[in-house]
mmCIF file of C-alpha atoms and ligand atoms in Angstrom:
data_model
loop_
_atom_site.group_PDB
_atom_site.id
_atom_site.type_symbol
_atom_site.label_atom_id
_atom_site.label_comp_id
_atom_site.label_asym_id
_atom_site.label_seq_id
_atom_site.Cartn_x
_atom_site.Cartn_y
_atom_site.Cartn_z
ATOM 1 C CA MET L 1 -0.043 -0.145 0.109
ATOM 2 C CA THR L 2 3.116 2.332 1.011
ATOM 3 C CA SER L 3 5.041 3.290 -1.927
ATOM 4 C CA PRO L 4 7.918 6.060 -1.787
ATOM 5 C CA ARG L 5 6.580 9.526 -1.616
ATOM 6 C CA THR L 6 6.484 12.060 -4.406
ATOM 7 C CA GLN L 7 9.967 13.552 -5.592
ATOM 8 C CA LEU L 8 8.794 17.208 -4.676
ATOM 9 C CA SER L 9 11.579 19.429 -2.843
ATOM 10 C CA GLU L 10 10.816 20.483 0.300
ATOM 11 C CA ALA L 11 9.899 24.057 -0.777
ATOM 12 C CA GLU L 12 7.854 23.022 -3.914
ATOM 13 C CA LEU L 13 6.101 20.796 -1.602
ATOM 14 C CA LEU L 14 5.005 23.811 0.518
ATOM 15 C CA ALA L 15 4.555 25.942 -2.372
ATOM 16 C CA ARG L 16 1.880 23.354 -3.793
ATOM 17 C CA ILE L 17 -0.092 23.001 0.086
ATOM 18 C CA GLY L 18 -0.129 27.102 0.124
ATOM 19 C CA ARG L 19 -2.274 27.233 -2.979
ATOM 20 C CA ILE L 20 -5.203 25.386 -1.474
ATOM 21 C CA THR L 21 -7.362 25.829 1.302
ATOM 22 C CA TRP L 22 -7.549 22.916 3.465
ATOM 23 C CA PHE L 23 -10.112 21.681 5.890
ATOM 24 C CA HIS L 24 -8.328 18.791 6.927
ATOM 25 C CA SER L 25 -4.592 18.819 8.818
ATOM 26 C CA LEU L 26 -2.980 16.048 7.130
ATOM 27 C CA ARG L 27 0.804 15.543 8.095
ATOM 28 C CA LEU L 28 2.594 14.893 5.027
ATOM 29 C CA ARG L 29 5.948 14.582 6.063
ATOM 30 C CA PRO L 30 7.648 14.688 9.387
ATOM 31 C CA GLY L 31 7.309 18.334 10.127
ATOM 32 C CA ILE L 32 4.723 19.349 7.287
ATOM 33 C CA VAL L 33 0.995 19.403 7.938
ATOM 34 C CA THR L 34 -1.405 21.095 6.150
ATOM 35 C CA PRO L 35 -3.053 23.872 7.787
ATOM 36 C CA GLY L 36 -6.491 22.515 7.798
ATOM 37 C CA ALA L 37 -9.516 24.107 9.789
ATOM 38 C CA LYS L 38 -9.877 20.879 11.533
ATOM 39 C CA SER L 39 -6.959 20.182 13.552
ATOM 40 C CA GLU L 40 -4.754 17.059 13.840
ATOM 41 C CA ALA L 41 -6.029 16.404 17.225
ATOM 42 C CA VAL L 42 -9.554 17.156 16.234
ATOM 43 C CA LEU L 43 -9.325 14.672 13.269
ATOM 44 C CA ALA L 44 -7.762 11.985 15.640
ATOM 45 C CA ARG L 45 -10.705 12.196 17.849
ATOM 46 C CA GLU L 46 -13.267 12.155 15.272
ATOM 47 C CA GLU L 47 -11.301 9.084 13.102
ATOM 48 C CA GLU L 48 -11.658 6.888 16.750
ATOM 49 C CA ALA L 49 -15.233 8.072 17.082
ATOM 50 C CA LEU L 50 -16.047 7.262 13.335
ATOM 51 C CA LEU L 51 -14.379 4.343 12.928
ATOM 52 C CA GLY L 52 -12.854 2.956 16.240
ATOM 53 C CA PRO L 53 -16.273 0.303 15.982
ATOM 54 C CA PHE L 54 -15.315 -1.605 13.212
ATOM 55 C CA ASP L 55 -12.885 -3.962 11.922
ATOM 56 C CA LEU L 56 -12.155 -2.391 8.592
ATOM 57 C CA ARG L 57 -9.279 -5.158 7.800
ATOM 58 C CA GLY L 58 -10.562 -6.573 4.182
ATOM 59 C CA ARG L 59 -13.838 -4.337 3.810
ATOM 60 C CA SER L 60 -14.420 -2.001 1.161
ATOM 61 C CA VAL L 61 -15.265 1.799 2.450
ATOM 62 C CA LEU L 62 -17.213 4.226 0.182
ATOM 63 C CA ASP L 63 -16.339 7.956 1.421
ATOM 64 C CA ILE L 64 -18.720 10.769 0.434
ATOM 65 C CA GLY L 65 -17.582 14.401 0.345
ATOM 66 C CA ALA L 66 -13.830 12.807 1.256
ATOM 67 C CA TRP L 67 -12.699 16.788 0.545
ATOM 68 C CA ASN L 68 -8.615 16.412 1.307
ATOM 69 C CA GLY L 69 -9.108 12.536 2.427
ATOM 70 C CA ALA L 70 -8.573 12.064 6.316
ATOM 71 C CA PHE L 71 -11.400 9.731 6.374
ATOM 72 C CA SER L 72 -10.444 7.780 3.024
ATOM 73 C CA PHE L 73 -6.796 7.854 4.533
ATOM 74 C CA ALA L 74 -7.434 6.551 7.862
ATOM 75 C CA ALA L 75 -9.918 3.761 6.297
ATOM 76 C CA LEU L 76 -6.854 2.262 4.228
ATOM 77 C CA ARG L 77 -4.519 2.591 7.217
ATOM 78 C CA ARG L 78 -7.014 0.424 9.256
ATOM 79 C CA GLY L 79 -6.577 -2.416 6.540
ATOM 80 C CA ALA L 80 -9.608 -1.801 4.186
ATOM 81 C CA ALA L 81 -9.070 -3.503 0.932
ATOM 82 C CA ARG L 82 -10.654 -0.946 -1.114
ATOM 83 C CA VAL L 83 -11.440 2.649 -0.694
ATOM 84 C CA LEU L 84 -13.558 5.030 -2.662
ATOM 85 C CA ALA L 85 -13.232 8.729 -2.065
ATOM 86 C CA THR L 86 -15.932 10.594 -4.132
ATOM 87 C CA ASP L 87 -16.317 14.302 -3.782
ATOM 88 C CA GLU L 88 -17.598 17.306 -6.268
ATOM 89 C CA PHE L 89 -18.120 20.471 -4.656
ATOM 90 C CA ALA L 90 -15.054 20.848 -2.740
ATOM 91 C CA TRP L 91 -13.026 19.008 -5.241
ATOM 92 C CA THR L 92 -13.633 21.419 -8.238
ATOM 93 C CA HIS L 93 -14.100 24.907 -5.490
ATOM 94 C CA PRO L 94 -11.584 26.937 -6.944
ATOM 95 C CA VAL L 95 -10.614 27.998 -3.629
ATOM 96 C CA TYR L 96 -10.522 24.972 -2.088
ATOM 97 C CA ARG L 97 -8.795 22.952 -5.110
ATOM 98 C CA GLY L 98 -9.813 19.713 -3.545
ATOM 99 C CA ARG L 99 -8.907 17.299 -6.252
ATOM 100 C CA GLU L 100 -5.647 18.661 -6.189
ATOM 101 C CA SER L 101 -5.340 18.289 -2.501
ATOM 102 C CA PHE L 102 -6.535 14.886 -2.519
ATOM 103 C CA GLU L 103 -4.157 13.856 -5.249
ATOM 104 C CA LEU L 104 -1.028 15.448 -3.867
ATOM 105 C CA ALA L 105 -1.843 14.498 -0.347
ATOM 106 C CA ALA L 106 -2.596 10.420 -1.331
ATOM 107 C CA ALA L 107 0.198 10.725 -3.504
ATOM 108 C CA GLU L 108 2.814 12.083 -0.523
ATOM 109 C CA LEU L 109 1.208 9.611 1.779
ATOM 110 C CA GLY L 110 1.628 6.638 -0.777
ATOM 111 C CA LEU L 111 -1.750 5.732 -0.303
ATOM 112 C CA GLU L 112 -3.730 4.017 -3.265
ATOM 113 C CA VAL L 113 -7.123 5.484 -2.865
ATOM 114 C CA GLU L 114 -9.697 5.302 -5.573
ATOM 115 C CA MET L 115 -11.199 8.672 -6.738
ATOM 116 C CA LEU L 116 -14.106 9.330 -8.853
ATOM 117 C CA GLN L 117 -15.390 12.913 -9.072
ATOM 118 C CA VAL L 118 -19.411 12.751 -8.599
ATOM 119 C CA ASP L 119 -22.031 15.072 -6.708
ATOM 120 C CA PRO L 120 -23.942 12.425 -4.176
ATOM 121 C CA THR L 121 -27.003 13.465 -5.849
ATOM 122 C CA ARG L 122 -25.930 11.916 -8.901
ATOM 123 C CA MET L 123 -24.621 8.620 -7.143
ATOM 124 C CA ASP L 124 -26.460 5.488 -7.452
ATOM 125 C CA ALA L 125 -26.522 1.575 -7.046
ATOM 126 C CA SER L 126 -24.078 0.928 -10.340
ATOM 127 C CA LEU L 127 -21.342 2.184 -8.498
ATOM 128 C CA GLY L 128 -21.524 -1.094 -6.551
ATOM 129 C CA ARG L 129 -22.109 -1.690 -2.558
ATOM 130 C CA PHE L 130 -19.630 -1.179 0.132
ATOM 131 C CA ASP L 131 -19.278 -2.362 3.540
ATOM 132 C CA LEU L 132 -19.067 0.560 4.941
ATOM 133 C CA VAL L 133 -20.495 4.296 3.619
ATOM 134 C CA LEU L 134 -18.907 7.184 5.111
ATOM 135 C CA PHE L 135 -21.324 10.194 5.016
ATOM 136 C CA LEU L 136 -19.883 12.599 7.172
ATOM 137 C CA GLY L 137 -20.719 16.458 7.033
ATOM 138 C CA VAL L 138 -22.641 16.124 4.251
ATOM 139 C CA PHE L 139 -26.318 15.346 4.896
ATOM 140 C CA TYR L 140 -27.333 19.227 5.892
ATOM 141 C CA HIS L 141 -25.468 20.649 2.859
ATOM 142 C CA LEU L 142 -27.946 19.024 1.006
ATOM 143 C CA PHE L 143 -31.260 20.886 -0.351
ATOM 144 C CA ASP L 144 -32.898 17.276 -0.936
ATOM 145 C CA PRO L 145 -31.144 14.900 1.586
ATOM 146 C CA ILE L 146 -33.738 12.761 1.996
ATOM 147 C CA ASP L 147 -33.460 11.599 -1.806
ATOM 148 C CA VAL L 148 -29.628 11.179 -1.272
ATOM 149 C CA LEU L 149 -29.744 9.152 2.012
ATOM 150 C CA GLN L 150 -31.596 6.973 -0.129
ATOM 151 C CA ARG L 151 -28.970 6.554 -2.441
ATOM 152 C CA MET L 152 -26.425 6.317 0.274
ATOM 153 C CA ARG L 153 -28.651 3.318 1.295
ATOM 154 C CA ALA L 154 -28.551 1.513 -1.945
ATOM 155 C CA LEU L 155 -24.364 1.515 -1.851
ATOM 156 C CA THR L 156 -24.236 0.003 1.568
ATOM 157 C CA ARG L 157 -23.662 -3.559 2.054
ATOM 158 C CA GLN L 158 -23.334 -3.456 5.831
ATOM 159 C CA VAL L 159 -23.245 -0.531 7.674
ATOM 160 C CA LEU L 160 -23.960 3.573 6.826
ATOM 161 C CA LEU L 161 -22.293 6.054 9.066
ATOM 162 C CA VAL L 162 -23.786 9.583 8.958
ATOM 163 C CA GLU L 163 -22.295 12.176 10.877
ATOM 164 C CA THR L 164 -24.532 15.796 10.714
ATOM 165 C CA HIS L 165 -24.913 19.212 12.110
ATOM 166 C CA GLN L 166 -28.137 18.906 14.134
ATOM 167 C CA ASP L 167 -31.156 21.080 15.498
ATOM 168 C CA ALA L 168 -34.957 20.900 17.238
ATOM 169 C CA LEU L 169 -33.386 19.077 19.970
ATOM 170 C CA GLU L 170 -36.018 20.410 22.398
ATOM 171 C CA HIS L 171 -38.409 18.291 20.257
ATOM 172 C CA ALA L 172 -39.298 14.570 21.139
ATOM 173 C CA ALA L 173 -40.647 14.275 17.738
ATOM 174 C CA PRO L 174 -38.960 13.969 14.439
ATOM 175 C CA ARG L 175 -38.173 17.725 13.331
ATOM 176 C CA MET L 176 -35.715 19.116 10.473
ATOM 177 C CA VAL L 177 -34.994 22.752 10.407
ATOM 178 C CA PHE L 178 -34.587 24.433 7.156
ATOM 179 C CA TYR L 179 -32.001 27.206 6.648
ATOM 180 C CA PRO L 180 -32.694 29.692 4.004
ATOM 181 C CA GLY L 181 -29.684 31.604 2.425
ATOM 182 C CA ARG L 182 -27.401 32.292 4.896
ATOM 183 C CA THR L 183 -29.168 31.490 8.039
ATOM 184 C CA LEU L 184 -26.650 28.673 9.272
ATOM 185 C CA ALA L 185 -23.488 30.030 10.059
ATOM 186 C CA ASN L 186 -23.365 32.893 6.972
ATOM 187 C CA ASP L 187 -22.641 29.538 4.835
ATOM 188 C CA ASP L 188 -25.098 29.216 1.935
ATOM 189 C CA THR L 189 -24.480 25.775 1.474
ATOM 190 C CA ASN L 190 -26.261 24.682 5.030
ATOM 191 C CA TRP L 191 -29.593 23.452 4.341
ATOM 192 C CA TRP L 192 -30.963 21.232 7.051
ATOM 193 C CA GLY L 193 -30.419 20.456 10.652
ATOM 194 C CA PRO L 194 -32.481 17.226 11.809
ATOM 195 C CA ASN L 195 -32.862 16.382 14.772
ATOM 196 C CA PRO L 196 -32.213 12.786 16.310
ATOM 197 C CA PRO L 197 -35.643 11.457 16.019
ATOM 198 C CA LEU L 198 -36.001 12.314 12.629
ATOM 199 C CA MET L 199 -32.735 10.704 11.411
ATOM 200 C CA LEU L 200 -33.836 7.492 13.675
ATOM 201 C CA HIS L 201 -36.810 7.278 11.911
ATOM 202 C CA LEU L 202 -35.435 7.811 8.407
ATOM 203 C CA LEU L 203 -32.797 5.433 9.031
ATOM 204 C CA ARG L 204 -35.392 2.935 9.917
ATOM 205 C CA GLN L 205 -37.617 3.669 6.984
ATOM 206 C CA LEU L 206 -35.254 2.950 4.649
ATOM 207 C CA GLY L 207 -34.443 -0.860 5.922
ATOM 208 C CA PHE L 208 -31.530 -0.289 8.888
ATOM 209 C CA ALA L 209 -32.076 -2.525 11.635
ATOM 210 C CA ARG L 210 -30.385 -1.184 14.285
ATOM 211 C CA ILE L 211 -29.325 2.469 14.669
ATOM 212 C CA TYR L 212 -26.763 3.510 17.030
ATOM 213 C CA TYR L 213 -25.944 6.898 18.300
ATOM 214 C CA ARG L 214 -22.966 9.107 19.585
ATOM 215 C CA ASP L 215 -22.666 12.517 20.205
ATOM 216 C CA HIS L 216 -19.716 14.342 18.201
ATOM 217 C CA PRO L 217 -16.505 13.912 20.111
ATOM 218 C CA HIS L 218 -15.407 17.664 19.584
ATOM 219 C CA TYR L 219 -18.634 19.670 18.837
ATOM 220 C CA TYR L 220 -19.988 18.081 22.453
ATOM 221 C CA PRO L 221 -19.842 18.816 25.037
ATOM 222 C CA ALA L 222 -17.243 21.684 24.333
ATOM 223 C CA GLU L 223 -19.966 23.743 23.031
ATOM 224 C CA GLY L 224 -22.415 23.229 25.247
ATOM 225 C CA ASN L 225 -25.152 21.399 23.193
ATOM 226 C CA ARG L 226 -25.516 18.469 21.162
ATOM 227 C CA LEU L 227 -24.574 20.343 18.015
ATOM 228 C CA ARG L 228 -23.469 17.445 15.838
ATOM 229 C CA GLY L 229 -24.284 13.921 16.295
ATOM 230 C CA ILE L 230 -23.090 10.277 14.253
ATOM 231 C CA PHE L 231 -25.882 7.681 13.417
ATOM 232 C CA ALA L 232 -24.296 4.153 12.508
ATOM 233 C CA ALA L 233 -26.782 2.668 10.873
ATOM 234 C CA ILE L 234 -26.442 -1.133 10.093
ATOM 235 C CA LEU L 235 -28.161 -3.439 7.684
ATOM 236 C CA PRO L 236 -29.674 -6.873 9.008
ATOM 237 C CA GLU L 237 -27.558 -8.823 6.993
ATOM 238 C CA ALA L 238 -24.201 -6.988 8.603
ATOM 239 C CA GLU L 239 -21.460 -9.452 10.040
ATOM 240 C CA PRO L 240 -20.972 -9.367 13.789
ATOM 241 C CA ALA L 241 -17.217 -7.776 13.121
ATOM 242 C CA MET L 242 -19.066 -4.666 12.068
ATOM 243 C CA ARG L 243 -22.038 -4.395 14.513
ATOM 244 C CA ALA L 244 -20.565 -5.936 17.992
ATOM 245 C CA ASN L 245 -18.363 -3.171 19.003
ATOM 246 C CA PHE L 246 -20.218 -0.029 20.051
ATOM 247 C CA GLY L 247 -18.497 1.440 23.209
ATOM 248 C CA THR L 248 -19.980 3.026 26.055
ATOM 249 C CA GLU L 249 -20.654 6.270 23.785
ATOM 250 C CA TRP L 250 -22.985 4.840 21.606
ATOM 251 C CA ARG L 251 -26.701 4.418 22.308
ATOM 252 C CA ASP L 252 -28.607 1.750 20.958
ATOM 253 C CA LEU L 253 -31.636 3.814 19.646
ATOM 254 C CA ASP L 254 -34.170 1.085 20.155
ATOM 255 C CA ALA L 255 -32.907 0.506 23.895
ATOM 256 C CA PRO L 256 -35.610 1.357 26.447
ATOM 257 C CA GLY L 257 -35.073 5.407 27.370
ATOM 258 C CA ALA L 258 -32.478 5.872 24.648
ATOM 259 C CA MET L 259 -34.534 9.034 23.319
ATOM 260 C CA ALA L 260 -35.209 10.172 26.399
ATOM 261 C CA ASP L 261 -32.548 12.667 26.899
ATOM 262 C CA PHE L 262 -31.676 14.330 23.993
ATOM 263 C CA ARG L 263 -33.935 17.127 24.728
ATOM 264 C CA PRO L 264 -31.923 19.784 26.542
HETATM 265 C C1 SAM P 301 -18.143 19.570 6.186
HETATM 266 S S1 SAM P 301 -17.327 18.798 4.691
HETATM 267 C C2 SAM P 301 -16.930 17.147 5.551
HETATM 268 C C3 SAM P 301 -15.650 16.626 4.674
HETATM 269 C C4 SAM P 301 -15.305 15.227 5.211
HETATM 270 N N1 SAM P 301 -16.159 13.975 4.995
HETATM 271 C C5 SAM P 301 -15.453 15.572 6.887
HETATM 272 O O1 SAM P 301 -16.392 14.837 7.567
HETATM 273 O O2 SAM P 301 -14.133 16.016 7.136
HETATM 274 C C6 SAM P 301 -18.444 18.852 3.677
HETATM 275 C C7 SAM P 301 -18.474 18.014 2.282
HETATM 276 O O3 SAM P 301 -19.566 17.920 1.442
HETATM 277 C C8 SAM P 301 -19.310 18.293 0.241
HETATM 278 N N2 SAM P 301 -20.396 19.203 -0.339
HETATM 279 C C9 SAM P 301 -20.307 20.560 0.328
HETATM 280 N N3 SAM P 301 -21.617 20.981 -0.066
HETATM 281 C C10 SAM P 301 -22.082 20.189 -1.011
HETATM 282 C C11 SAM P 301 -23.547 20.525 -1.919
HETATM 283 N N4 SAM P 301 -24.171 21.599 -2.059
HETATM 284 N N5 SAM P 301 -23.498 19.770 -2.617
HETATM 285 C C12 SAM P 301 -22.853 18.677 -2.554
HETATM 286 N N6 SAM P 301 -21.576 18.077 -1.567
HETATM 287 C C13 SAM P 301 -21.287 18.978 -0.976
HETATM 288 C C14 SAM P 301 -18.139 19.360 0.386
HETATM 289 O O4 SAM P 301 -17.552 18.894 -1.130
HETATM 290 C C15 SAM P 301 -17.067 18.586 1.149
HETATM 291 O O5 SAM P 301 -16.859 17.614 0.820
#
């Protein structure tokens, strides 16, 4: 899986890094870390929270909205046999230059990751099915997230992992808040804030047999509320190694009382 790093000199590598606006802080060489909005420490906590429950050895992984590639690279390092990274928005963005960033990082790290430039609204079962589908930080960016969640279901062989911004936590019933224009974080690509009951019922409706939830390790409780959550949706046919290792941070949403303390 690993091969020699690129032949770029340190100055050339730094110049190429400097042309890109990074989201992930990736250590490409000793002493050279990309200046991402997410620090190395935050990414390490996220990686453990997201991927820790799964034995990825020999598995196939699909990373939707991979951006600079932190979670695609992490899945490969954790033994995945095949990782397909997809993105379009950030990969074609003139400032983020995401595709260039991903290719540069993968080459520097000597990791072989398949790449497909496609928007999640156009993905369907013709891409095949993957043991683990990573749908991280994308749901709330979509104008029609339910259509895309159905597409993600069709691509899932065992587990769909959804990480999302959340809202309407004061409601016990399923709710999703709509953000017109720039009303969420002054970002016009943010559309929706679901609450956990909404995600639970949507995922159930799509045929997932068990849904586990945990608070995001960085955004909660650091920011004082349940601003982001992680849902692991397990298909009935999932193998034990993909559904048996959820630690105490995770709750089985079918367990008695599991939904009781979502409200502040
Ligand atoms: C918050 S980043 C998450 C990146 C990475 N998955 C992570 O969790 O660190 C959002 C991702 O969603 C994609 N994205 C943003 N807006 C989008 C949109 N309107 N349609 C499709 N994808 C979008 C971006 O390209 C980016 O890769």
